Short mmCIF file of C-alpha atoms in Angstrom, two decimals:
data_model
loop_
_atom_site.label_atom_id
_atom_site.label_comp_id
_atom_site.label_asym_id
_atom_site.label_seq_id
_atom_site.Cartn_x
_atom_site.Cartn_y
_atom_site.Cartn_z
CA UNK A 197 1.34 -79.10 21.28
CA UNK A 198 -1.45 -82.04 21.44
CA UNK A 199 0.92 -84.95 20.15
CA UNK A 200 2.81 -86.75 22.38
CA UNK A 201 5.33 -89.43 21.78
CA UNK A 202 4.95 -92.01 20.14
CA UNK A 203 3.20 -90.10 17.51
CA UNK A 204 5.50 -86.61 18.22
CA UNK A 205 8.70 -87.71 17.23
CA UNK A 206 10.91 -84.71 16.81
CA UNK A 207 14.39 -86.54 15.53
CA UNK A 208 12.51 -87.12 12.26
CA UNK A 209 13.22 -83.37 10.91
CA UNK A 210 16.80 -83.83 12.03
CA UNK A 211 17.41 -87.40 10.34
CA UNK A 212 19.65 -86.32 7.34
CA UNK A 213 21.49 -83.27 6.13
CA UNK A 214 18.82 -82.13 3.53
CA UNK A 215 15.85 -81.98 6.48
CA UNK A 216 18.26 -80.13 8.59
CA UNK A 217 19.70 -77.88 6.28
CA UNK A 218 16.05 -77.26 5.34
CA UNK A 219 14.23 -76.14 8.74
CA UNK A 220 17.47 -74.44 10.07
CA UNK A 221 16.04 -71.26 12.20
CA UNK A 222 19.42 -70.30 11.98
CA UNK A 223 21.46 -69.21 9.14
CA UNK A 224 25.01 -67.05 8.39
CA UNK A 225 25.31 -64.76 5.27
CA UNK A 226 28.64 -63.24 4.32
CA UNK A 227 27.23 -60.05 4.15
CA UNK A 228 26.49 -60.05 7.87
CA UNK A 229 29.98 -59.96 8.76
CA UNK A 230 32.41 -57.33 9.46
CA UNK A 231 36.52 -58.21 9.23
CA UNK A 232 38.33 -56.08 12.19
CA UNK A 233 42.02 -55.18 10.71
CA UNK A 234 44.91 -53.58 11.78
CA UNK A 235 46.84 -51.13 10.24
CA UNK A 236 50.19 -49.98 11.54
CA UNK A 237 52.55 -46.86 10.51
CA UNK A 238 56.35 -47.37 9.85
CA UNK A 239 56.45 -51.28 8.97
CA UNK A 240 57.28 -52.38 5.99
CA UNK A 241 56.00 -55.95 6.27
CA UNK A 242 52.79 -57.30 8.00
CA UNK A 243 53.78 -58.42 11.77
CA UNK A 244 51.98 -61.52 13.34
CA UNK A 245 50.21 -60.91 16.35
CA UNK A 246 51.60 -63.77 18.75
CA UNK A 247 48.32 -63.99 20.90
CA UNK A 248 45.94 -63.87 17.68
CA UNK A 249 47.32 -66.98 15.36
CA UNK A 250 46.29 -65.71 11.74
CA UNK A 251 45.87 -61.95 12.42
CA UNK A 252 48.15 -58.96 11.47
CA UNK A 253 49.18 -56.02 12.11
CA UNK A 254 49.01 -54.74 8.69
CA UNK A 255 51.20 -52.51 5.98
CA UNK A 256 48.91 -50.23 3.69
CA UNK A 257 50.02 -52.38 1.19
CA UNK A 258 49.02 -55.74 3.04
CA UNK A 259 45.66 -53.90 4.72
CA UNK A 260 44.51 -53.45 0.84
CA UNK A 261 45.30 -56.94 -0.25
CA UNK A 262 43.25 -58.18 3.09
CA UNK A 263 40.00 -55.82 1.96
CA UNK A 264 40.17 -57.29 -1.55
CA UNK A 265 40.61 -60.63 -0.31
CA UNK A 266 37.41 -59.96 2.16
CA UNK A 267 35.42 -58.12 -0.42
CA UNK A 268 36.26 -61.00 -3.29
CA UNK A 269 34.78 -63.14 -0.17
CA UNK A 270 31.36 -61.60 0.05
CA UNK A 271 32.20 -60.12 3.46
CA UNK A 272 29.41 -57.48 4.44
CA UNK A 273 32.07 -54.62 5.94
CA UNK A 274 35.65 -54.07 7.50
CA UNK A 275 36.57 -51.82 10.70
CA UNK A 276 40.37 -50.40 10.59
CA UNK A 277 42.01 -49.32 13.90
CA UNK A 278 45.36 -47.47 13.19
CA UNK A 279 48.37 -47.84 15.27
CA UNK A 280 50.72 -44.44 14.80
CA UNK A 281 54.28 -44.32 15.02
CA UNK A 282 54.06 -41.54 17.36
CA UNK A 283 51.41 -41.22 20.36
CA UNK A 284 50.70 -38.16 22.83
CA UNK A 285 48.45 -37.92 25.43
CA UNK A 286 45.88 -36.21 23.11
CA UNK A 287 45.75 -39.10 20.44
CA UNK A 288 46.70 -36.48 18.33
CA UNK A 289 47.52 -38.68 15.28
CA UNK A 290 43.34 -39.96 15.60
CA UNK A 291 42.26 -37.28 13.48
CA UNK A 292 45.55 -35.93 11.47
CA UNK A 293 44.18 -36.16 7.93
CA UNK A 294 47.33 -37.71 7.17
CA UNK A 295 47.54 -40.39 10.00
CA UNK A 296 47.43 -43.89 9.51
CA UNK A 297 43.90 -44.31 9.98
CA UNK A 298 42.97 -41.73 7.64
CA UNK A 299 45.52 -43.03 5.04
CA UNK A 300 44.30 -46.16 5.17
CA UNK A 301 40.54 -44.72 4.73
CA UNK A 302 41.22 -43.48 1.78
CA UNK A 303 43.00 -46.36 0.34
CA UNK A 304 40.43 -48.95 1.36
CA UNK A 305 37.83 -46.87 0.34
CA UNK A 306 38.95 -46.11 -2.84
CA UNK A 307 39.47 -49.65 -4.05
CA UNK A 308 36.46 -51.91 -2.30
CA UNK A 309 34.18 -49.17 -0.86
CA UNK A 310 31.77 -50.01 -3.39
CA UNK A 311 31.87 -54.02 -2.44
CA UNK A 312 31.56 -53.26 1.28
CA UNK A 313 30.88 -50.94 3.96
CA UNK A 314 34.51 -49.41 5.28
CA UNK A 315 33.88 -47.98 8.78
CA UNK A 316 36.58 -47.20 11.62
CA UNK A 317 37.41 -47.38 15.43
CA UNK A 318 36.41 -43.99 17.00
CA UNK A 319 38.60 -44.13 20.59
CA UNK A 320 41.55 -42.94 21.41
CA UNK A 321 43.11 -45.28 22.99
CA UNK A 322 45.19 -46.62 20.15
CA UNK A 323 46.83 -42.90 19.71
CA UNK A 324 47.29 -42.02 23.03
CA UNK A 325 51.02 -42.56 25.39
CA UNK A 326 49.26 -43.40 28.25
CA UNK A 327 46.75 -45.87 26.37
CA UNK A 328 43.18 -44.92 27.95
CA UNK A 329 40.16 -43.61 25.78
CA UNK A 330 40.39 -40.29 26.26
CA UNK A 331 41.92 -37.05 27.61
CA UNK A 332 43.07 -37.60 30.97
CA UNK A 333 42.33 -35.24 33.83
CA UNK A 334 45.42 -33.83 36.70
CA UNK A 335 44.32 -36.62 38.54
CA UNK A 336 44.30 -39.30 36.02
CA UNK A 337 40.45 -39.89 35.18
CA UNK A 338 39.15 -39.80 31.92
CA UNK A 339 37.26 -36.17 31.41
CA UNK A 340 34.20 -37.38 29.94
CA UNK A 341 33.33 -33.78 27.99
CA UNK A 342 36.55 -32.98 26.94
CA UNK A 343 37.26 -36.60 25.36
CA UNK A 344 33.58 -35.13 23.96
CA UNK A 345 35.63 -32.95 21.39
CA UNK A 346 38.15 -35.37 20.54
CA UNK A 347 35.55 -38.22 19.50
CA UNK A 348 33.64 -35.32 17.30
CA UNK A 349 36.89 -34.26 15.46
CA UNK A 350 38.13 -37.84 14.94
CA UNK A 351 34.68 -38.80 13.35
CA UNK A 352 34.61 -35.98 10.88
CA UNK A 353 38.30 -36.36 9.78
CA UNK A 354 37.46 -40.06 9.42
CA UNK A 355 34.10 -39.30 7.43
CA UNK A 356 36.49 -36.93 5.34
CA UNK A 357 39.08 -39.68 4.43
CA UNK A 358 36.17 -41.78 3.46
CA UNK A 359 35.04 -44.01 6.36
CA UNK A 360 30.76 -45.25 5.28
CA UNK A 361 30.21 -45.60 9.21
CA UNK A 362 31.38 -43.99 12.57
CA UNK A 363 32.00 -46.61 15.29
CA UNK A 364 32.29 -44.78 18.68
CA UNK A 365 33.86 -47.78 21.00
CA UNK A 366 35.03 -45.25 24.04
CA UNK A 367 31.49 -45.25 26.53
CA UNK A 368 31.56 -41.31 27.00
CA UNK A 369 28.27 -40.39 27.86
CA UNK A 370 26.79 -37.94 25.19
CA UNK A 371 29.75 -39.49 22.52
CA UNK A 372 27.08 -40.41 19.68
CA UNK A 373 25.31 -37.11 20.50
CA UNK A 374 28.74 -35.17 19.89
CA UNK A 375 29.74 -37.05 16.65
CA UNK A 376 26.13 -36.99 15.37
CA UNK A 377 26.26 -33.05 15.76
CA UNK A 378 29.72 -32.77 14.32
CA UNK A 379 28.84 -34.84 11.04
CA UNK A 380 25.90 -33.23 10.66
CA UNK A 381 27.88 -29.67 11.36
CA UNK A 382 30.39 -30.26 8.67
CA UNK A 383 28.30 -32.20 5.63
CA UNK A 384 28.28 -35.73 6.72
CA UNK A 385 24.34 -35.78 7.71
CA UNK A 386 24.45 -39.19 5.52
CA UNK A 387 27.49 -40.95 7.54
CA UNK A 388 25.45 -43.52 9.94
CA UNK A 389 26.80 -44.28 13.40
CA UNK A 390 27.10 -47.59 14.68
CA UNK A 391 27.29 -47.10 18.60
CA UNK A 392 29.33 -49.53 21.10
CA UNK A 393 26.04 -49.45 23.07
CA UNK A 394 26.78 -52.13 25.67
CA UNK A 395 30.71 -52.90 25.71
CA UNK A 396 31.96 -53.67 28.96
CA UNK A 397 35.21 -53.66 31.30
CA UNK A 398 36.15 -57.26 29.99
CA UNK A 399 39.09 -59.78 30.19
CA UNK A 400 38.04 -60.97 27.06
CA UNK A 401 39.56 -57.79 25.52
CA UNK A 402 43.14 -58.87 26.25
CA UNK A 403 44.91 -60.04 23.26
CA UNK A 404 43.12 -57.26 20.91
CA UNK A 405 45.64 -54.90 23.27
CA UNK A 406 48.55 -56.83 21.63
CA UNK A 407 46.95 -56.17 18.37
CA UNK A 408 46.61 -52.37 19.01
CA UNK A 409 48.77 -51.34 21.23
CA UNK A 410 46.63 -50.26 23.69
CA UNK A 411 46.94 -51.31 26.87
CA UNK A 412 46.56 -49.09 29.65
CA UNK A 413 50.41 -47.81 31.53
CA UNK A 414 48.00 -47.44 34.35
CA UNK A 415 44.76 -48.55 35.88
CA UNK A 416 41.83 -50.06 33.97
CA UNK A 417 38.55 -49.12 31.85
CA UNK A 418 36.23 -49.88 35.14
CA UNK A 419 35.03 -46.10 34.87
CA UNK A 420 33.30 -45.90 31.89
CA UNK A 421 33.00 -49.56 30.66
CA UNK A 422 30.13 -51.47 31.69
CA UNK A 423 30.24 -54.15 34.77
CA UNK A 424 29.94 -57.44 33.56
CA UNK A 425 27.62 -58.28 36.88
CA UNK A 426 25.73 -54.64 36.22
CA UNK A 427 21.99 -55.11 35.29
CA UNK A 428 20.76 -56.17 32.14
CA UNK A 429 18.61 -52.59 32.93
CA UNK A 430 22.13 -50.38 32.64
CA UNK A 431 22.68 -52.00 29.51
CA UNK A 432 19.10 -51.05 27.94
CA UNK A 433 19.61 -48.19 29.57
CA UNK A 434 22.52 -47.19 27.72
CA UNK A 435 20.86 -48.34 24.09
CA UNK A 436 18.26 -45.99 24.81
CA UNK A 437 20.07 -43.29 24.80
CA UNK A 438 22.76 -43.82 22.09
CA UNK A 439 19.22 -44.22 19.96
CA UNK A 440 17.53 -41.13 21.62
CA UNK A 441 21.19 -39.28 20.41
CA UNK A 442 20.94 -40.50 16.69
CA UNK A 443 22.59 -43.99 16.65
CA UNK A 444 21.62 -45.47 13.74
CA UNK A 445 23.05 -49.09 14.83
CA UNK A 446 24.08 -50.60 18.02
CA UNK A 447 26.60 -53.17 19.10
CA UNK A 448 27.38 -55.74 22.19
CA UNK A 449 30.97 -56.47 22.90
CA UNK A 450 32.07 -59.02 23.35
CA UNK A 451 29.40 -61.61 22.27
CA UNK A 452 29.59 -65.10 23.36
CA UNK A 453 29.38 -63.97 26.87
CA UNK A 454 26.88 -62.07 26.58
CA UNK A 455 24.25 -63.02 24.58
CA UNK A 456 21.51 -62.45 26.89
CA UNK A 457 22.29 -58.65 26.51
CA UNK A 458 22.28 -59.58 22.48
CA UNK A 459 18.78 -60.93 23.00
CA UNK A 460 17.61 -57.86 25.08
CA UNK A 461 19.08 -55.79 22.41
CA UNK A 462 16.93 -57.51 20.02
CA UNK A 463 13.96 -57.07 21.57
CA UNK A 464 14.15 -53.47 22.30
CA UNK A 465 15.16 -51.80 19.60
CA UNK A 466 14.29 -51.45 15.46
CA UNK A 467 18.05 -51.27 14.32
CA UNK A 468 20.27 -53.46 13.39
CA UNK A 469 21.90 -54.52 16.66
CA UNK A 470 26.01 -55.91 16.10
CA UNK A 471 28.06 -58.00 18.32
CA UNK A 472 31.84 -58.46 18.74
CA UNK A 473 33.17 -61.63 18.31
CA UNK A 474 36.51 -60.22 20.71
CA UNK A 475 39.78 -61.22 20.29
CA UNK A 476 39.43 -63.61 23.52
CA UNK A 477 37.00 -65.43 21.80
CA UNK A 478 39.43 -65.73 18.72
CA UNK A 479 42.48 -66.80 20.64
CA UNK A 480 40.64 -69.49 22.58
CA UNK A 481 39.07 -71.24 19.78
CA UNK A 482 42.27 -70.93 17.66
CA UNK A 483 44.15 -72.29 21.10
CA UNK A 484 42.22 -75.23 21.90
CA UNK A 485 42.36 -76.30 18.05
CA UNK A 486 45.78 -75.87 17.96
CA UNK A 487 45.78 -78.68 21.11
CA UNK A 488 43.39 -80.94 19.19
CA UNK A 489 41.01 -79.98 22.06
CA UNK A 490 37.90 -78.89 19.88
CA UNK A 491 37.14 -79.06 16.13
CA UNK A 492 38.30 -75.77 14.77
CA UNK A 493 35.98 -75.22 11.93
CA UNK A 494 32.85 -76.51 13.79
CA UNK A 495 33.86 -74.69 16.84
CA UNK A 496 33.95 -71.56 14.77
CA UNK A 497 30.71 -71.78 13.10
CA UNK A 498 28.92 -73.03 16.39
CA UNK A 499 30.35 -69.17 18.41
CA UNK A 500 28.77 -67.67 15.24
CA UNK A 501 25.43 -69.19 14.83
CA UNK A 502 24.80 -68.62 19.04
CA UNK A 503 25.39 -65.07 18.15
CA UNK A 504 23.28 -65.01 15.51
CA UNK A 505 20.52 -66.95 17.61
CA UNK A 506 20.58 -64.48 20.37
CA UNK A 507 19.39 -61.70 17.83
CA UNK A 508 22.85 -60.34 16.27
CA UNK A 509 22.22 -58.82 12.79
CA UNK A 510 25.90 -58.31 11.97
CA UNK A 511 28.91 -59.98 13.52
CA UNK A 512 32.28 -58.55 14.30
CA UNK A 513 34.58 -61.20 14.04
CA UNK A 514 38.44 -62.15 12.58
CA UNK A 515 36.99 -65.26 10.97
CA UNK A 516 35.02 -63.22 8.34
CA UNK A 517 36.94 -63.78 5.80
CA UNK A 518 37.52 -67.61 6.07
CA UNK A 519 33.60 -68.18 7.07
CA UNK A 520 32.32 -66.24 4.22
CA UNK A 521 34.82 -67.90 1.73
CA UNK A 522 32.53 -71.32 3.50
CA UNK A 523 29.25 -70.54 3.69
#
């Protein structure tokens, strides 16, 4: 830059609406974003969730009014997690063709899979008693290869009931390998993968385990959820190979915390790269509006556009609906 002040005057591209609105660098599209919802078997009305003000745990019946509502929005995609009526230790309801999940696949689908993308959770966690992501050893760890087989058959049965994109959440090593090989193995070559690439052991995560149901009965994620102090070199790490195993999109979770991991993401891959707007995020914007503490609206659309900034081509987030209705 040769000009300096008082000839470089940089307010006057930011003096009224129409000059700003004009030489934004950043800028939301409803297609971009991706609704999370909840579906949950043996309710016969939505349920609030008391940590999430505006979110549901949703009937079939409610879940398809939601996806119309998002798809009459403009909203780019929606990712269902199911919450059974019964759980085992296996997550055995994950891939029952007629579980929740896969029920409400196939409704979803069937009425606004043509307006937007309808992908699932792959993890366990939601269909298992003891509430960890996968199959639990004597000792209580997570068996990394046998969880392996469960991710693979829970992909294809959700492929089968209609799901347009597998998204593995669990951080087995070798998990978008094993689903890639499965869908390929029983006529799903054309299902992509969108692969939780860098989600890590957060406390951000806490009221989506009201949402689901998933808490842990015992000990934590720590094991196979990333550090948030690890490296920023773990985390490229980890891109590299869900990409070298067929991923054919990655995600960060959560996002506003991390965005310098979104902004690494961006610069080392050619996907599209996703980040989770988490349910922390959610509750303490919705929480401090609530007080009168922050502008609600503004708040909201400030989180998004840093994510966006920081590289995200597609946000996660439980404010889809409402943004897309504003943009």
């Amino acid at each position: 830059m040769s000009a300096q002040y008082p000839v470089a005057r940089p307010r006057r591209l930011r003096r009224d609406p129409a000059l700003r609105r004009m030489v934004a660098g950043t800028r939301l599209h409803p297609a971009e974003l991706i609704l999370p919802l909840f579906v949950k078997e043996g309710i016969d009305a939505p349920q609030p969730v008391a940590s999430m003000p505006g979110v549901f745990q949703h009937t079939r019946d409610s879940l398809r009014k939601a996806a119309h509502e998002a798809a009459e929005a403009g909203v780019g995609g929606l990712i269902l997690f199911g919450i059974p009526a019964v759980k085992d230790a296996r997550g055995s309801a994950a891939d029952d063709p007629d579980g929740v999940l896969q029920q409400a696949l196939r409704d979803v689908t069937a009425e606004v899979g043509d307006a937007l993308v309808v992908m699932a959770d792959t993890c366990l966690d939601e269909f298992t008693d003891h509430g960890h992501c996968g199959i639990l050893t004597p000792s209580g760890d997570v068996d990394n290869d046998a969880t392996l087989e469960r991710y693979a058959a829970i992909a294809v049965a959700q492929a089968e009931a209609g799901s347009q994109m597998i998204a593995p959440s669990g951080m087995m090593d070798g998990q978008v390998g094993a689903i890639r090989a499965a869908l390929d193995g029983a006529g799903h070559a054309n299902v992509p993968i969108l692969a939780y690439s860098a989600k890590y052991a957060s406390a951000f995560f806490g009221p989506f385990r009201d949402a689901a149901e998933c808490a842990p009965q015992f000990g934590d994620r720590s094991t196979h959820q990333q550090d948030p102090a690890g490296p920023l070199e773990e985390a490229l790490r980890e891109v590299r190979l869900d990409l070298a195993e067929g991923a054919d999109a990655v995600m960060v979770k959560p996002a506003l915390a991390y965005l310098d991991i979104i902004a690494a993401f961006r610069r080392e891959v050619n996907v599209p790269v996703a980040a989770y707007q988490v349910s922390g995020e959610y509750a303490m914007i919705e929480a401090a509006a609530a007080n009168g503490w922050v502008d609600r609206e503004r708040t909201i659309m400030e989180s998004l556009v840093a994510i966006k900034r920081a590289g995200a081509d597609l946000i996660l987030t439980y404010w889809a609906t409402e943004v897309a209705r504003a943009l």
